[in-house]
PDB file of C-alpha atoms in Angstrom:
ATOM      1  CA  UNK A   1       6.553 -28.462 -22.093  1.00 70.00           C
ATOM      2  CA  UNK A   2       9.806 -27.572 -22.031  1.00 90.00           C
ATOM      3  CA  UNK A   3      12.240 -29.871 -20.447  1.00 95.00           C
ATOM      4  CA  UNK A   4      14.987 -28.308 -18.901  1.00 97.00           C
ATOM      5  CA  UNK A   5      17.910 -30.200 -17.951  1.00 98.00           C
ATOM      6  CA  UNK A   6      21.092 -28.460 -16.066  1.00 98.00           C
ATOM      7  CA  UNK A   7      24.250 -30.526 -15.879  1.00 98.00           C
ATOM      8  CA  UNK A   8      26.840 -29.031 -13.580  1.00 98.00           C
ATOM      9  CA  UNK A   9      30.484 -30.227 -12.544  1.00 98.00           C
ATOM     10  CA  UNK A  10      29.993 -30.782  -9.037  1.00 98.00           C
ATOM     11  CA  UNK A  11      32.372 -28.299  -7.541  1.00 97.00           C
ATOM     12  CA  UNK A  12      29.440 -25.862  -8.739  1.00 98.00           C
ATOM     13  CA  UNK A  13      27.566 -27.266  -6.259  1.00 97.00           C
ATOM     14  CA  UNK A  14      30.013 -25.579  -3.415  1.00 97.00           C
ATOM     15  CA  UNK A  15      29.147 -22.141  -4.896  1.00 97.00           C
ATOM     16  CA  UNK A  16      25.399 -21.834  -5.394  1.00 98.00           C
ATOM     17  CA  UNK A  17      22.289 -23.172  -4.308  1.00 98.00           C
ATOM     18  CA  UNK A  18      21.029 -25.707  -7.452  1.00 98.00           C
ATOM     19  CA  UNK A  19      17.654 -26.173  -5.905  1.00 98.00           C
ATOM     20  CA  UNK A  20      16.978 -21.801  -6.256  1.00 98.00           C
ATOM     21  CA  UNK A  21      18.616 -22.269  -9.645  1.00 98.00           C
ATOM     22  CA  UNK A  22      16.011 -24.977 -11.030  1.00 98.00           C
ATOM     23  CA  UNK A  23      13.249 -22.835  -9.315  1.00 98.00           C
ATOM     24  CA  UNK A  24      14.381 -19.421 -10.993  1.00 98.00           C
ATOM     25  CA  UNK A  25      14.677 -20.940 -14.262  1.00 98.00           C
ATOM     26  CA  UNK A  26      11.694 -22.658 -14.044  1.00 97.00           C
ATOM     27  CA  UNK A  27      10.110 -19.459 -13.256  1.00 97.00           C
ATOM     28  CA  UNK A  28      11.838 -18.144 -15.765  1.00 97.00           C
ATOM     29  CA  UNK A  29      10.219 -20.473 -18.388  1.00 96.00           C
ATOM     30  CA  UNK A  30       6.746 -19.192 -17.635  1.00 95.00           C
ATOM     31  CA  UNK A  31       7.845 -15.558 -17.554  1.00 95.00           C
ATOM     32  CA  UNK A  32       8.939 -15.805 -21.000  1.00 94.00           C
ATOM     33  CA  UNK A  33       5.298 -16.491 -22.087  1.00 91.00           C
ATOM     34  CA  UNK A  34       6.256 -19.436 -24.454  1.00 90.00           C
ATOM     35  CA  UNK A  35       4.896 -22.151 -21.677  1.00 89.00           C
ATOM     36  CA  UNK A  36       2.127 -22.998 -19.537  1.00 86.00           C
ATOM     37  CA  UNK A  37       3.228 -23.366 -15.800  1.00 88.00           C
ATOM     38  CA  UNK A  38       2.077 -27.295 -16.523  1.00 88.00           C
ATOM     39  CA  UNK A  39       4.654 -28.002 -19.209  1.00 87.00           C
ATOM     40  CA  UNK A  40       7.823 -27.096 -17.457  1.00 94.00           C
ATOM     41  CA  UNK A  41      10.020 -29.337 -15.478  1.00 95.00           C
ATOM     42  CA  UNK A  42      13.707 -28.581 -14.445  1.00 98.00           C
ATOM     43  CA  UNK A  43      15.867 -30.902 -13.510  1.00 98.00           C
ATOM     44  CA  UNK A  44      19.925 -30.652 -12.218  1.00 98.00           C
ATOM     45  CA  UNK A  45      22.711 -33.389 -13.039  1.00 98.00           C
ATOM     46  CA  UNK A  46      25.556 -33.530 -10.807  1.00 98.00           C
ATOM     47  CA  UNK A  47      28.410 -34.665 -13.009  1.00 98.00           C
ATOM     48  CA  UNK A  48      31.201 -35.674 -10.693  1.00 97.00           C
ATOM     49  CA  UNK A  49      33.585 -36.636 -13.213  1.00 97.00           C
ATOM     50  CA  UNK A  50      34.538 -34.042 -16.061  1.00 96.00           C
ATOM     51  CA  UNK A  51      37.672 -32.349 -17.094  1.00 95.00           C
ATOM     52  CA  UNK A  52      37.702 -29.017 -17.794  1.00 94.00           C
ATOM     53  CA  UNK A  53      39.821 -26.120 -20.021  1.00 93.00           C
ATOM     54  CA  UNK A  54      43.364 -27.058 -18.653  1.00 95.00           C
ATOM     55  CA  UNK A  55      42.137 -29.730 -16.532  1.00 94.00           C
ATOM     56  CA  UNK A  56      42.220 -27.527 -13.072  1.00 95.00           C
ATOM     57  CA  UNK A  57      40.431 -28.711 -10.045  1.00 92.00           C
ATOM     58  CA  UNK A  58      38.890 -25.566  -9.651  1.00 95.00           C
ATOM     59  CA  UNK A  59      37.318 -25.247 -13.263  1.00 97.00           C
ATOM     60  CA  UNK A  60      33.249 -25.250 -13.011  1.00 98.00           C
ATOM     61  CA  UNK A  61      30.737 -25.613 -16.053  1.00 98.00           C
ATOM     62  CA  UNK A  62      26.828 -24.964 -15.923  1.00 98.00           C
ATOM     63  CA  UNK A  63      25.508 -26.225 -19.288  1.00 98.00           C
ATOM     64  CA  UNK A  64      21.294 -25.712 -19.808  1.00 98.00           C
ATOM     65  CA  UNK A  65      19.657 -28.273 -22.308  1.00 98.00           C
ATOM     66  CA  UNK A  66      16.287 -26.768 -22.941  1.00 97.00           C
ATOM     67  CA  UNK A  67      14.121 -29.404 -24.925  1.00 95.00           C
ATOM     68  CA  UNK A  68      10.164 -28.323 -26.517  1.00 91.00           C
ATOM     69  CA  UNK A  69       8.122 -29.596 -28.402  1.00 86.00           C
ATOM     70  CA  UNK A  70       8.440 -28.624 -32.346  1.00 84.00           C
ATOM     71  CA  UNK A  71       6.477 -25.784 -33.785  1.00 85.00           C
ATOM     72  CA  UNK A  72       6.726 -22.786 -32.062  1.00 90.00           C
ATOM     73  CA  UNK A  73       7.894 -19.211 -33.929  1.00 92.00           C
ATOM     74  CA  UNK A  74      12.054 -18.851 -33.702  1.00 93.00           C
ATOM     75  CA  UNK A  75      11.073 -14.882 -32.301  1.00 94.00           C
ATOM     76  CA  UNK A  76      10.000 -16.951 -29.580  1.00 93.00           C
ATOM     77  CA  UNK A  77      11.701 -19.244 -29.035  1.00 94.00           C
ATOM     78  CA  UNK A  78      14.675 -16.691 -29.217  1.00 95.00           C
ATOM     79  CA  UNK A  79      13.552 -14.521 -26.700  1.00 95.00           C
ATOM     80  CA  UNK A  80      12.790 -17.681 -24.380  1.00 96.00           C
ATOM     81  CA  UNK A  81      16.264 -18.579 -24.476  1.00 97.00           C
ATOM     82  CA  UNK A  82      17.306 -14.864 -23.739  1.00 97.00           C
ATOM     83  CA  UNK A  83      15.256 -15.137 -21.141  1.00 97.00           C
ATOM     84  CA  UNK A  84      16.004 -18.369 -19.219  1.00 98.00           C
ATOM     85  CA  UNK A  85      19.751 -17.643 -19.802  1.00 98.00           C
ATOM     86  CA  UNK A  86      19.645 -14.564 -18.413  1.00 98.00           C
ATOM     87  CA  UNK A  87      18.308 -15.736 -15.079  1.00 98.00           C
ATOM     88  CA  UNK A  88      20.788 -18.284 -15.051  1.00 98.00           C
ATOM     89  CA  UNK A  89      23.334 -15.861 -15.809  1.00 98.00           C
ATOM     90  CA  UNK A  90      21.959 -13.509 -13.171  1.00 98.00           C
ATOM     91  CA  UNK A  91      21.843 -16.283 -10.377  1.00 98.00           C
ATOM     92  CA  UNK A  92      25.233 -17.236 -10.883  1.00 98.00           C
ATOM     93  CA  UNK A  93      26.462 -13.863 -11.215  1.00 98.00           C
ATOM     94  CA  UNK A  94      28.495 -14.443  -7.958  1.00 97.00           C
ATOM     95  CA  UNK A  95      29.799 -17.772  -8.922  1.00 98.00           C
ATOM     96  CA  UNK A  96      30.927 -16.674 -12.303  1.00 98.00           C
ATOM     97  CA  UNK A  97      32.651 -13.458 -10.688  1.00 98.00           C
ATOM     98  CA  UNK A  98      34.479 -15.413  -7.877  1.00 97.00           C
ATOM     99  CA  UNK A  99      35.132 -18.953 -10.021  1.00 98.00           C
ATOM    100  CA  UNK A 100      36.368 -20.096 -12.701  1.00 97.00           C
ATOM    101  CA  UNK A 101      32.876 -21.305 -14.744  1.00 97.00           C
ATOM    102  CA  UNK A 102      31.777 -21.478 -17.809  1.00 98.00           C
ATOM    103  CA  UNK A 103      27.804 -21.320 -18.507  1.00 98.00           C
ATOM    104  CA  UNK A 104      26.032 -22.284 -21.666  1.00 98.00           C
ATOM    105  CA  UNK A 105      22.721 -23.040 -22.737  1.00 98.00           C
ATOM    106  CA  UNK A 106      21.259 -24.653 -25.959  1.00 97.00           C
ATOM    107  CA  UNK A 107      17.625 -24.918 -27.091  1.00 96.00           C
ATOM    108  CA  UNK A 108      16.077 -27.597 -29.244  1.00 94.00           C
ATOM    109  CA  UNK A 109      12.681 -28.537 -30.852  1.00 91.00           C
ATOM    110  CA  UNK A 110      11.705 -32.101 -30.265  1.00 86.00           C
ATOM    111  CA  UNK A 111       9.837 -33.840 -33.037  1.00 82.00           C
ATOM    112  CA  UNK A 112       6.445 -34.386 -31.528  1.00 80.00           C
ATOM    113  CA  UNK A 113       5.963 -37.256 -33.744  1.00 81.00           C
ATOM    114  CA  UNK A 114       8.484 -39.020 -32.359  1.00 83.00           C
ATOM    115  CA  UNK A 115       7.978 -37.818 -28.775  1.00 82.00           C
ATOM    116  CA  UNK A 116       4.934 -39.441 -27.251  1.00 87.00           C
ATOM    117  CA  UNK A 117       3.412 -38.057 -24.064  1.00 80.00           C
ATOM    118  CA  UNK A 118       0.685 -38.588 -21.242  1.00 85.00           C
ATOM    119  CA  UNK A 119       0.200 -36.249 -18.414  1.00 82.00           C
ATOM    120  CA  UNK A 120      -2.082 -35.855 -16.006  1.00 84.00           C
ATOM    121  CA  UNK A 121      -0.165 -32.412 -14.401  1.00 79.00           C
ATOM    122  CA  UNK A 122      -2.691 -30.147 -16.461  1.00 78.00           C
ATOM    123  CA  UNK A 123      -5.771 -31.570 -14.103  1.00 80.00           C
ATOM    124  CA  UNK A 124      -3.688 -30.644 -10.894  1.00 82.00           C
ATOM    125  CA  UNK A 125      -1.571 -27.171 -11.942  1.00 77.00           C
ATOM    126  CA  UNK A 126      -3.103 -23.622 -12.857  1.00 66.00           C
ATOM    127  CA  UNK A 127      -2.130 -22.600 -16.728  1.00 59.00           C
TER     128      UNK A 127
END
């Protein structure tokens, strides 16, 4: 695991290409070392309503929940985030030159205790 969850004002959609953005950050994920190709999954919210900075049309936001499970070193988990965020940051390097955007991401341990899981993905995907 991680979860990955991108929520994005919908104007953001216009400006780059979500589906490459899930992909790079997913590959992102495993690059970083911290998770098995199995345990990531990336997933993109268009939000269609929002209101941003002075309430502009033309504002944008990219915000990047990244969800794992509890227990892994904060070096890691540190560099994971540097990671991922960079390749976001890289991606939308032309958005965020050309539009007004702001991009964020936040990383948070899940308490695997009160997180129960089932998969079957580990059977069907290479480590």
């Amino acid at each position: 695991m991680p979860h990955l969850t991108i929520e994005y004002s919908s104007n953001v959609g216009e400006w780059a290409d979500i589906d490459g953005l899930c992909d790079r950050l997913r590959r992102a994920a495993i690059e970083s070392g911290l998770f098995s190709s199995a345990g990531v999954r990336v997933r993109a919210i268009c939000c269609r309503h929002y209101s941003i900075a002075d309430g502009a049309e033309d504002r944008g936001f990219v915000d990047i929940s990244v969800r794992l499970r509890g227990g892994r070193p904060h070096d890691a988990r540190r560099r994971a985030t540097q990671m991922i965020f960079g390749a976001a940051e890289d991606y939308l390097g032309e958005a965020l030159e050309s539009h007004p955007l702001a991009l964020s991401l936040e990383m948070r341990d899940i308490d695997p205790s009160l997180s129960p899981k089932v998969s079957s993905l580990k059977k069907h995907v290479d480590p």
